[in-house]
XYZ file of C-alpha atoms in Angstrom:
617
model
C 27.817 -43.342 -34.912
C 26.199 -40.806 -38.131
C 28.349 -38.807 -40.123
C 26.285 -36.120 -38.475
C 27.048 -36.491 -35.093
C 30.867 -36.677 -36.024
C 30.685 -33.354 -38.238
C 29.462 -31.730 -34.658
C 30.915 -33.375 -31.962
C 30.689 -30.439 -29.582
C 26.993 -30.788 -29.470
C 26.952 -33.631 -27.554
C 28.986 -31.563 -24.816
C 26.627 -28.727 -25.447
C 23.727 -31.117 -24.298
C 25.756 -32.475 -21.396
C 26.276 -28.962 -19.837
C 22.541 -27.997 -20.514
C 20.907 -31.280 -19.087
C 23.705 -30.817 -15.840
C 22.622 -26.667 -15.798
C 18.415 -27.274 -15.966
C 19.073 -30.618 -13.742
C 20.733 -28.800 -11.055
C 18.362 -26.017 -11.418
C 15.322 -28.088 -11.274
C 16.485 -29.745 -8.416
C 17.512 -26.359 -6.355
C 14.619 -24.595 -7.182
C 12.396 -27.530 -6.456
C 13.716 -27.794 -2.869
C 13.808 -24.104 -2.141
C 10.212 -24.084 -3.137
C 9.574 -27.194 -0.735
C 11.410 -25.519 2.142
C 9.518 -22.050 1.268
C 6.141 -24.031 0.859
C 6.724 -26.124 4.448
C 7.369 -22.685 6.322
C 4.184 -21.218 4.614
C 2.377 -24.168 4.929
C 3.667 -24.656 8.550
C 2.952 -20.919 9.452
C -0.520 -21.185 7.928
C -1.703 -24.019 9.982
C -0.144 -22.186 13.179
C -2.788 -19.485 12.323
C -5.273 -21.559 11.455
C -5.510 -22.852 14.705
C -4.756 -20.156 16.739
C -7.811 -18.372 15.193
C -10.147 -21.252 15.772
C -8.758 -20.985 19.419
C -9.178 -17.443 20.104
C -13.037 -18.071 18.197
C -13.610 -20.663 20.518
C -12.239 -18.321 23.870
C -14.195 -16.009 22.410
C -17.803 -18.391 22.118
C -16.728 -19.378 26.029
C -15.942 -15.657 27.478
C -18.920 -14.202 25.752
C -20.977 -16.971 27.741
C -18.723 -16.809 30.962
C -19.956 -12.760 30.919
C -23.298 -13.282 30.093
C -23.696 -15.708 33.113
C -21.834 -12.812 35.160
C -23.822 -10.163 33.910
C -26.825 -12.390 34.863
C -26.061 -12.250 38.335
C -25.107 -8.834 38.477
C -28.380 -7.995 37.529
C -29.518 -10.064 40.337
C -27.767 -7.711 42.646
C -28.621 -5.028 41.492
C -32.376 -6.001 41.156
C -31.522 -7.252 45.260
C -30.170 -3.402 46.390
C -32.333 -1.367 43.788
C -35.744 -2.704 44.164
C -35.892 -4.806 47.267
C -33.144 -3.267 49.960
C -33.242 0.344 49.182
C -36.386 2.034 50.173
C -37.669 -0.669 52.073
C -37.091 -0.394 56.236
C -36.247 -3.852 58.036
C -37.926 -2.899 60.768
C -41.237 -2.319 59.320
C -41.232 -3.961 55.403
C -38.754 -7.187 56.611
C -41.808 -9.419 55.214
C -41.540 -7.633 51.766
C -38.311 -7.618 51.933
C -37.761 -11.330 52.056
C -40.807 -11.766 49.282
C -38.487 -9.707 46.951
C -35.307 -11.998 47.840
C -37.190 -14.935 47.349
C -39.317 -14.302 44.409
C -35.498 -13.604 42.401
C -33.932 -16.640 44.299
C -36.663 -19.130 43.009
C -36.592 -17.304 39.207
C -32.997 -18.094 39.441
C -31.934 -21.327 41.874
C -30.044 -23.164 38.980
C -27.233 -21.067 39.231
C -27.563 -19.386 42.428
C -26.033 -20.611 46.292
C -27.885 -18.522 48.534
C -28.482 -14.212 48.424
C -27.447 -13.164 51.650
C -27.807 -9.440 53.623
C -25.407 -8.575 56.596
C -24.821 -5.343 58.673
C -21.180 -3.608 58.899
C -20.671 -5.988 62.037
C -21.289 -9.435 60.574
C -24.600 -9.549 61.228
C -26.847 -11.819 59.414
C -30.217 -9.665 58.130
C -31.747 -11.489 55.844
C -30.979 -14.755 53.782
C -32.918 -16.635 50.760
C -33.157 -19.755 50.810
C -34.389 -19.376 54.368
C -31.883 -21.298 56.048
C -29.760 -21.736 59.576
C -26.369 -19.802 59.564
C -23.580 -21.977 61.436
C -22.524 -20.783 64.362
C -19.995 -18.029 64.249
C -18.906 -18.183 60.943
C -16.805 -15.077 61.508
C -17.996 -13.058 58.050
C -16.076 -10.191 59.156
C -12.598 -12.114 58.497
C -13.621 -13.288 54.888
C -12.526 -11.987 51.634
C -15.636 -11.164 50.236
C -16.863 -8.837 52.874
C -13.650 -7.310 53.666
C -13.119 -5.763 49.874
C -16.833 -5.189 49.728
C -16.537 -2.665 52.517
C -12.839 -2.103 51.296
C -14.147 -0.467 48.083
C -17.892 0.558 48.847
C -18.378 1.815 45.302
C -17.351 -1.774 43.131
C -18.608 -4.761 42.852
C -16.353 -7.771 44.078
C -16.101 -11.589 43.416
C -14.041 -14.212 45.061
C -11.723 -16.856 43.578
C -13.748 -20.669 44.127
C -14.779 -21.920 47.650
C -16.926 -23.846 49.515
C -20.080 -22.342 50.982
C -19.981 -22.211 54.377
C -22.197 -19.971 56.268
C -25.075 -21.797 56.606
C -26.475 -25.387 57.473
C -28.105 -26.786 54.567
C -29.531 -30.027 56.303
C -26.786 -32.210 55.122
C -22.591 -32.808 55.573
C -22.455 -31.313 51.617
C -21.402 -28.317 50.591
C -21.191 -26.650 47.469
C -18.716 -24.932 45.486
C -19.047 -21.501 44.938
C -18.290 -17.745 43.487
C -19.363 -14.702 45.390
C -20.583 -11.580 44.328
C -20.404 -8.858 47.399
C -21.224 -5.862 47.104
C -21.484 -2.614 50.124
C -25.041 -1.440 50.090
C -27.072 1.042 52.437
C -29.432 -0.698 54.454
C -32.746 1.392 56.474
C -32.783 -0.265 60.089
C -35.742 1.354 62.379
C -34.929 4.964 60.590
C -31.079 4.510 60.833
C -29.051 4.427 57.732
C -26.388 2.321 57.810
C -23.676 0.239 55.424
C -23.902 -3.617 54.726
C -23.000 -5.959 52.673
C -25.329 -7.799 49.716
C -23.562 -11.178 49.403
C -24.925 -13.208 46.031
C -23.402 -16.953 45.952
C -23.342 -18.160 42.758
C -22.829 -21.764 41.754
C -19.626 -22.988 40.801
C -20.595 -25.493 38.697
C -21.527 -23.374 36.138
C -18.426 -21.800 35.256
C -16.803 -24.946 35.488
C -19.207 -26.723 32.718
C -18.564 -24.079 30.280
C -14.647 -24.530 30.903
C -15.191 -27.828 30.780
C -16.601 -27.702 27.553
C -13.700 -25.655 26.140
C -11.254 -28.046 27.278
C -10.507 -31.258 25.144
C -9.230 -33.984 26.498
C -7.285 -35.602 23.926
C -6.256 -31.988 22.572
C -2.219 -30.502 24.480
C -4.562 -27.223 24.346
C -6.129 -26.066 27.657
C -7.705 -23.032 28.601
C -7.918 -21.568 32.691
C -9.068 -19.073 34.248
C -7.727 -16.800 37.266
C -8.313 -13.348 38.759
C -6.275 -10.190 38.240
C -3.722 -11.046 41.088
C -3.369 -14.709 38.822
C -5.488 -16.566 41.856
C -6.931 -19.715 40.047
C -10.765 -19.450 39.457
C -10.810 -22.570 37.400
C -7.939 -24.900 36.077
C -8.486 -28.658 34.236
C -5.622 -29.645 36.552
C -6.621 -27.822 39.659
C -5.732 -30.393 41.392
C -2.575 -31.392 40.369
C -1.989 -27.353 40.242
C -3.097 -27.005 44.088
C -0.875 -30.341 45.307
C 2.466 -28.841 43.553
C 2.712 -31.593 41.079
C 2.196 -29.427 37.837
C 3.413 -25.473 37.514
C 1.475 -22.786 35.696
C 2.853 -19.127 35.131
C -0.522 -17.748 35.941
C 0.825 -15.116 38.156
C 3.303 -13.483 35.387
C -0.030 -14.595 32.246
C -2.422 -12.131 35.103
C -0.402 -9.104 34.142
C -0.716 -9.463 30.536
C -2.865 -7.519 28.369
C -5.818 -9.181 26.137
C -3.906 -10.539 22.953
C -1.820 -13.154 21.547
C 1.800 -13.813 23.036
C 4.849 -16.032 22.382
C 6.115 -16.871 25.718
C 8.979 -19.711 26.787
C 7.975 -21.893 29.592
C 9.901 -25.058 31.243
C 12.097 -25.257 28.107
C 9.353 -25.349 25.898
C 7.614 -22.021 23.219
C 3.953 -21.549 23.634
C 1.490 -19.890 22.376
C -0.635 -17.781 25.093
C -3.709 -16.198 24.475
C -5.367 -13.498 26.939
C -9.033 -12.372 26.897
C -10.380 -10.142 29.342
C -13.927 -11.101 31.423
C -15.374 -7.404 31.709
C -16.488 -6.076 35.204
C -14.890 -8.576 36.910
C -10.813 -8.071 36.438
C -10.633 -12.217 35.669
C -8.888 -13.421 32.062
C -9.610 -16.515 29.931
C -6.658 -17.725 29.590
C -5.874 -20.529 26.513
C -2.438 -22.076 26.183
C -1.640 -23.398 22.826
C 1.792 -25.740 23.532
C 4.365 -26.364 20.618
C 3.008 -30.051 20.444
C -0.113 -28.668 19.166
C 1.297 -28.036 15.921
C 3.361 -31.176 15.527
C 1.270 -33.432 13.726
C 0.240 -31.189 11.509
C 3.859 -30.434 10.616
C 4.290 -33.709 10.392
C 1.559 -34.303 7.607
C 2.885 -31.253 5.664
C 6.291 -32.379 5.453
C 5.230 -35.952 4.746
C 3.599 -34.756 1.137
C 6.229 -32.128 0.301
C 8.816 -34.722 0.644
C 6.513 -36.775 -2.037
C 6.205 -33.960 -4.108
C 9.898 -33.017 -3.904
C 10.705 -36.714 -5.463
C 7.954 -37.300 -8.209
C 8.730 -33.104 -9.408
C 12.754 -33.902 -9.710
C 11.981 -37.486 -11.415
C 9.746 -35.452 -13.997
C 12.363 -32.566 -14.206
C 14.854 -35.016 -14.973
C 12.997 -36.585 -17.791
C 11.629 -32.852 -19.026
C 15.207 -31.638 -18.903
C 16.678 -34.205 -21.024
C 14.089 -33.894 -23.672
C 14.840 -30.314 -23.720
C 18.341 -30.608 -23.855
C 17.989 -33.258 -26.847
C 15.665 -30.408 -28.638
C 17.568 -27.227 -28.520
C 21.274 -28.208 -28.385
C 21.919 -29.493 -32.364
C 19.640 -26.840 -33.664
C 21.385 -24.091 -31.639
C 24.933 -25.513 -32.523
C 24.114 -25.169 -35.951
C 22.877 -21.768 -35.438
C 26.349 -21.571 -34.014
C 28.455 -22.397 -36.989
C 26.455 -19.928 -39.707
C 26.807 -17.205 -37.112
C 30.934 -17.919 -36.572
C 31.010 -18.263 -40.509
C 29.304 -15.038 -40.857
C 31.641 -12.589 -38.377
C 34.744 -14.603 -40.312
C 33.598 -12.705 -43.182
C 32.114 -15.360 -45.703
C 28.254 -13.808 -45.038
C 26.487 -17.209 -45.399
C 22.759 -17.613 -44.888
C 21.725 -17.680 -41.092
C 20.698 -21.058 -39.992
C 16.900 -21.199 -39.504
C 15.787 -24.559 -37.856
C 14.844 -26.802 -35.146
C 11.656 -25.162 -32.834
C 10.064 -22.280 -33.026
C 12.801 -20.564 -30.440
C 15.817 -21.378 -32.228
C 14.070 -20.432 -35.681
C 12.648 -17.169 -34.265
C 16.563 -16.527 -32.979
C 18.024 -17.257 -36.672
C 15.451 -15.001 -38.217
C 16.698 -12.403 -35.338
C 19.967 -12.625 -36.433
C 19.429 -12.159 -40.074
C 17.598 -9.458 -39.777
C 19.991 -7.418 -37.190
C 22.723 -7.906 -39.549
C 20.671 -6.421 -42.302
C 19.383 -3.350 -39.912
C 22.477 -2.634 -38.942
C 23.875 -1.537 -41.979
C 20.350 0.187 -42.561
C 20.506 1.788 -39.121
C 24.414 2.774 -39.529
C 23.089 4.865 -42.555
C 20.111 5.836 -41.423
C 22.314 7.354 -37.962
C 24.421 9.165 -40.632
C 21.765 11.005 -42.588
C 19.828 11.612 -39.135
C 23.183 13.488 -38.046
C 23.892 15.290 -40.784
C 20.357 16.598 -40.922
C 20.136 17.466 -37.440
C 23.426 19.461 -37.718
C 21.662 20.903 -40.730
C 18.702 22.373 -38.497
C 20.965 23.622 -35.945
C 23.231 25.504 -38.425
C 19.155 26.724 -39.633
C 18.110 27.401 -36.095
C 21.531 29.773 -35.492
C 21.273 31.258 -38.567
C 17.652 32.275 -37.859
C 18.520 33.543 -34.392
C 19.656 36.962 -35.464
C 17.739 37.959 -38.492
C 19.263 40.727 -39.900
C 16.013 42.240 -41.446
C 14.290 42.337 -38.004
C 17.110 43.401 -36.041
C 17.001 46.626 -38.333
C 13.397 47.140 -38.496
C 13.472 47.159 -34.598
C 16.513 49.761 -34.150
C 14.867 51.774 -36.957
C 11.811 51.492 -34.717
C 13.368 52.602 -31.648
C 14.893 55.958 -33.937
C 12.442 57.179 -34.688
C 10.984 56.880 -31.247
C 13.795 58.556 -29.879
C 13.775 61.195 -32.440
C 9.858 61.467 -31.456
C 11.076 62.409 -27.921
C 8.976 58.706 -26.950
C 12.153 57.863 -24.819
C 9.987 55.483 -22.533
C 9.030 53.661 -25.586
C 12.194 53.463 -26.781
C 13.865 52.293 -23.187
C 11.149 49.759 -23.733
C 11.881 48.550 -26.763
C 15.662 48.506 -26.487
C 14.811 46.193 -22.813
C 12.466 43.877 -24.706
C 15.507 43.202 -27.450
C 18.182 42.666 -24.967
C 15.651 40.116 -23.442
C 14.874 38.514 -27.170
C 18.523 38.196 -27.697
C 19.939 36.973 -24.463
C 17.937 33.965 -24.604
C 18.249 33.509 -28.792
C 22.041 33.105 -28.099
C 22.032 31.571 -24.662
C 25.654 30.732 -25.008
C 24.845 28.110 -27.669
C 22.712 26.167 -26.081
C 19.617 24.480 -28.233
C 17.856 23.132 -24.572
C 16.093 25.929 -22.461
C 13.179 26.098 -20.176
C 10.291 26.862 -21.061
C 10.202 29.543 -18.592
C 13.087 31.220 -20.688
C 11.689 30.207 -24.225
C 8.401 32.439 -22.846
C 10.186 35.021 -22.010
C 11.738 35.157 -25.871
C 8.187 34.949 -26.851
C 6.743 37.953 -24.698
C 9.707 39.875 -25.566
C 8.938 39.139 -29.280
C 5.126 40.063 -29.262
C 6.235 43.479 -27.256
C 8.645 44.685 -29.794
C 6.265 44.045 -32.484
C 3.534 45.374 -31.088
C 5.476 48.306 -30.631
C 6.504 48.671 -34.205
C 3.401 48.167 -36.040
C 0.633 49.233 -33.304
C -1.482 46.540 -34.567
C -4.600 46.105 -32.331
C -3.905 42.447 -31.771
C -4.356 41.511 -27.716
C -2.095 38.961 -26.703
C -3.345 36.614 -23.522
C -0.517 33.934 -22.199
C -2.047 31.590 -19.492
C 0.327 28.984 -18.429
C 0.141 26.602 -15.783
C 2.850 27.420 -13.498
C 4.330 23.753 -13.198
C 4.624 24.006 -16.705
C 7.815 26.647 -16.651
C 10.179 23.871 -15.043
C 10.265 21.898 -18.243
C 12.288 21.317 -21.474
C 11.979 22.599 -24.559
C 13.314 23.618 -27.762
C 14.905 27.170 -27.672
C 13.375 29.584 -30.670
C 9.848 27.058 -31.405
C 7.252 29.872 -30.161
C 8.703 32.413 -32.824
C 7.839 31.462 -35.625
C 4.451 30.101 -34.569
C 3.530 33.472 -32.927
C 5.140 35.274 -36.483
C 2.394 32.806 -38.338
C -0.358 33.945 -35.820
C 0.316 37.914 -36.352
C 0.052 36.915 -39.820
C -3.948 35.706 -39.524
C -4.922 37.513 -36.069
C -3.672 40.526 -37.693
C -5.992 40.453 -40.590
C -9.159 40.261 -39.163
C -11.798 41.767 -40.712
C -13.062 43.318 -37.705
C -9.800 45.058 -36.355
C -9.825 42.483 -33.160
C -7.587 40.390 -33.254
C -6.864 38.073 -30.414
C -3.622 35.484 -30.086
C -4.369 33.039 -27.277
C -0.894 30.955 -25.471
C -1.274 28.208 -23.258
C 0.241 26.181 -21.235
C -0.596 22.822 -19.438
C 0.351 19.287 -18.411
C -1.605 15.796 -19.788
C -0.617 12.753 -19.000
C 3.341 13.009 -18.738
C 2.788 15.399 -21.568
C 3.600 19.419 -22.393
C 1.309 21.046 -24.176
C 1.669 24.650 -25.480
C -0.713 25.987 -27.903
C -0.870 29.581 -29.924
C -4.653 30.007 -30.943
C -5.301 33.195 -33.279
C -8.917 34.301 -34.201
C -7.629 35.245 -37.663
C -8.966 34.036 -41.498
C -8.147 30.480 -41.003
C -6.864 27.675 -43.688
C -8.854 25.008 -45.094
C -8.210 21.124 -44.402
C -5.639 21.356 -47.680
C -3.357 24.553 -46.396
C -3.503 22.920 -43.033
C -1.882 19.546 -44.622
C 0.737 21.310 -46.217
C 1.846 23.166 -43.465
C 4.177 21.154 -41.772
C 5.314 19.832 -45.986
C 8.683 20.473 -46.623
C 8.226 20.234 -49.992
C 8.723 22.986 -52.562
C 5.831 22.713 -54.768
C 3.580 23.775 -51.530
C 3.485 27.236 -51.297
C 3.023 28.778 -47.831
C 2.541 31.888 -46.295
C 3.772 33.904 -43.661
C 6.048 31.442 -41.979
C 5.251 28.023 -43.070
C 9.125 27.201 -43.823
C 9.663 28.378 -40.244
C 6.566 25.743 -39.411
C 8.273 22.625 -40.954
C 11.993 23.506 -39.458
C 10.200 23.600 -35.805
C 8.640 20.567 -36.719
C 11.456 18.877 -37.616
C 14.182 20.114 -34.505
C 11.043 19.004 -32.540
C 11.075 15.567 -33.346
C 14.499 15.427 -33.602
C 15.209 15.962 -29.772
C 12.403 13.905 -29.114
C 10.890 11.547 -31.009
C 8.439 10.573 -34.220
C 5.752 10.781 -31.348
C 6.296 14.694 -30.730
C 6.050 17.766 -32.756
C 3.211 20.307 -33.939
C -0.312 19.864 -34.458
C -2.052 22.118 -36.181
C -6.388 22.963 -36.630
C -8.027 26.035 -38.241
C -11.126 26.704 -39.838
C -11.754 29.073 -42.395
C -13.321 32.513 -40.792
C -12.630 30.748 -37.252
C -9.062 30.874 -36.766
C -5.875 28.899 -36.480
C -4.288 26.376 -33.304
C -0.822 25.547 -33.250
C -0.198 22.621 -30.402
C 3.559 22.664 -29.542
C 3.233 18.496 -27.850
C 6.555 17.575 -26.437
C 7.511 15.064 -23.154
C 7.097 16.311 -19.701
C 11.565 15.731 -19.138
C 12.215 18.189 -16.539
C 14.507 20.835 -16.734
C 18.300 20.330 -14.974
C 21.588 20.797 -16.370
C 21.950 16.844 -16.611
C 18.771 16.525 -18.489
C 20.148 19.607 -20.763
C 23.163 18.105 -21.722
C 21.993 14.760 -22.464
C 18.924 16.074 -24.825
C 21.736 18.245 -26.614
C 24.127 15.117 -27.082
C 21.565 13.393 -28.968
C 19.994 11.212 -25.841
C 16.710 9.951 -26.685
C 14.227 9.451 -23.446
C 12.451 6.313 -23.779
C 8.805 7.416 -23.389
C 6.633 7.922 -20.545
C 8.040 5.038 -18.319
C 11.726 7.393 -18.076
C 9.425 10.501 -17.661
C 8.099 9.259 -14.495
C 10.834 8.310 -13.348
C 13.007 12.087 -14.067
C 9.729 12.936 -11.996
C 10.024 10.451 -9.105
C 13.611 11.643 -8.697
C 12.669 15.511 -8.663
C 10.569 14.666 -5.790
C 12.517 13.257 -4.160
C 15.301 15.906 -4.002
């Protein structure tokens, strides 16, 4: 054992706990992300193949309809253009060309096209064939809902054709299609029924198709009432030996269901066959889905093992790395609150060295900062005691009641009610109990009430325009920062050379921003006056209110950051722009108080959120 290890022989329990901490970690996290990545994986293959079935119900019941719609053009091309308009008595030839000509164009999937009066009658019949011997038609399905419902077109679950003598003991399967039409007998109108057989066999080929043997999927189809039209087990089905829920599956709506049956969740999936009230019906049992689970949970199982070996392994290097490094670290840092002020440690990887350098450096920045908070507050307590000071000037307050004197002794008594209103404005919000926060609602009205009383007392033709965005009003701002810029502006606008002066104030929102600006159309500074402006030293010299520039600057930026402040452009002969740019923090009494106890907001990021918040109440 080194002389090392027994000069720190906490370390090695140091590395014990870490290994045990990342080990258990490893393992939990590697396991919950197995168990989340089986139910993803699990769910993902469910929909995987539930949307290959539903393409493949859809490939089958877009053929199933196009086979239907084929033969309902057949009747229709029957009634249309052979039976109506055509007289059996006198046109029973063309009549039978016309049922004959679309029999033969279509024998591989039709039975027979048949045409009987309201009493059973045969009329006509393509293929030209014998009908058996009182085959009662009036008692059979097919013509009972044809003349049932004269106005739809009808077709019959699956049977065996048996209405006429085909020349052999066969028969064939079949689907009928009956229909009421109006037949013209010797110049008598009268209802019958167009019967079009169509051959089973047809259907049943493209279900066959669809269903897989090898595959637990099947797919059947029955009417609206859940009668079976086609089944892979219609056998079974028919003798009792298997059960199907087609009866409660009729009454569903096309779409996807999760539905229990004999113990057992399955997937059932409903399309509708238009015109004909029959569903394609695929059932997708939980077996389905087995094998597939199966493979999935076979290789996160081997993943599970081979990540937690290699955790294991990682997690002991790791633990090796950073624990003597960070125990050193450790003993400077214990050493150093004792009061002995050693050197940091610095050493082992780039982490632990980063951390030591960290730790040097906030022990020497917090002295730094300690001072720096000092200074800060006695300067900031310095600009308030400025800012109160300046609230009341004593040499305006007299100018203005010496103003409103002589307008008084002038017999102007409007002028002087007006001026005497405009100072109790000015001087409500300079004092506002105290308070260094307003809105800027208020700090606009100290700024009208300002430009009215000195308007007032000098006459100067100088128009005044304010245009500020109404959502502007509900913010924060520094009380007493318009003042002096709008004293600086009367200043410039008021000597212009053409007796015109114009002071512009606006007012508007940019990017989680408040920006008011004073623009003047007065004489202007060059780039070196406009430098010095916001100077605090002495050796500038400024004019008009300069000093009153720099203090604004400063309680600016006090309340709200390096990032805030003035801005200031002019150009000689041009004019002068003073941009008041502070953050968009609305205005509340919680906001208030914090601002005036020295709470800085932490940028845009805690402006939208005062914003999110205002919304929402």
């Amino acid at each position: 054992m080194s002389n090392e290890f027994k000069k720190h022989p906490p370390s090695k329990s140091f590395q014990s706990i870490v290994m045990l901490v990342f080990s258990l970690l490893s393992i939990a996290v590697t396991l919950v992300t197995g168990v989340l990545l089986y139910s993803k994986f699990t769910s993902l293959a469910q929909e995987q193949e539930v949307a290959a079935t539903q393409e493949q119900m859809r490939q089958t019941r877009d053929a199933v309809e196009n086979y239907l719609m084929r033969m309902r053009q057949i009747s229709d091309t029957v009634y249309y253009d052979v039976i109506k308009g055509n007289n059996f008595d006198t046109n029973e030839q063309l009549i039978h060309r016309g049922m004959n000509l679309l029999y033969e164009s279509n024998k591989e999937n039709l039975a027979s096209i048949a045409i009987y009066n309201h009493y059973g009658s045969l009329i006509a019949a393509e293929p030209v064939a014998t009908q058996k011997e009182d085959p009662d038609v009036t008692n059979q399905d097919w013509f009972q809902q044809a003349l049932g419902k004269v106005e739809n077109l009808h077709f019959s679950t699956p049977h065996i054709q048996n209405l006429f003598e085909n020349g052999n003991s066969q028969y064939d399967w079949v689907l009928s299609l009956s229909r009421a039409v109006e037949i013209d007998d010797q110049g008598d109108s009268q209802i019958g029924v167009l019967l079009v057989d169509m051959n089973y066999y047809r259907i049943s080929h493209l279900m066959d198709q669809l269903n897989q043997p090898e595959s637990p999927k099947y797919y059947y189809l029955c009417d609206s009432q859940g009668k079976i039209i086609y089944h892979p087990q219609q056998i079974q089905l028919a003798k009792g030996i298997i059960k199907e829920d087609n009866e409660v599956v009729a009454q569903y709506k096309e779409g996807l269901y999760s539905t229990p049956f004999q113990r057992s969740e399955r997937k059932v999936i409903v399309n509708d066959i238009s015109y004909t009230g029959w569903k394609l019906v695929g059932i997708v049992p939980k077996e389905t889905f087995a094998q597939e689970r199966f493979r999935i949970g076979l290789f996160l199982a081997v993943y599970i093992v081979m990540m937690t070996m290699v955790l294991l392994v990682v997690n002991r290097l790791i633990s090796l790395r950073i624990s003597r490094p960070l125990q050193q670290l450790n003993d400077s840092v214990v050493e150093y609150e004792s009061g002995e002020k050693p050197q940091i440690y610095i050493g082992g990887s780039s982490e632990v060295r980063h951390l030591g350098q960290s730790i040097q450096r906030s022990y020497e920045e917090n002295e730094a900062l300690m001072k720096e908070v000092i200074l800060e507050h006695n300067e900031r307590r310095k600009n308030e005691l400025d800012a109160l000071q300046s609230q009341i000037n004593p040499h305006f307050l007299y100018n203005t009641l010496e103003s409103i004197t002589w307008m008084i002794e002038g017999e102007r008594n409007d002028k002087a009610v007006f001026m005497v209103t405009q100072l109790a404005k000015l001087f409500r919000i300079s004092l506002s109990s105290g308070r260094t926060i307003l809105s800027i609602a208020d700090e606009l009205q100290h700024a009208k009430s300002y430009m009215n009383i000195q308007k007032e007392r000098y006459q100067e033709n100088v128009l005044v325009h304010f245009d500020i965005e109404p959502e502007v009003q509900q913010y924060c701002i520094v009380k007493l920062v318009l003042q002096p810029i709008l004293e600086n502006s009367l200043n410039y606008a008021g000597g212009n050379l053409d007796g015109n002066g114009e002071i512009h104030i606006t007012g508007s929102k940019e990017n989680n921003k408040i920006i008011l600006s004073v623009s003047d159309n007065g004489v202007g500074m060059s780039r070196e006056q406009v430098a010095s402006l916001l100077t605090d030293s002495p050796a500038v010299p400024k004019r008009g209110s300069g000093v009153g520039l720099v203090n604004v600057n400063k309680r600016l930026q006090l309340f709200f950051g390096k990032d805030y402040g003035l801005k200031i452009t002019s150009q000689l002969d041009e004019g002068t722009t003073v941009a008041i740019i502070i953050p968009a923090i609305l205005f509340t009494e919680e906001n208030r108080k914090k601002l005036e106890q020295g709470y800085r907001y932490g940028g845009e990021e805690t402006i939208r959120e005062q914003e999110a918040d205002h919304e929402e109440k």
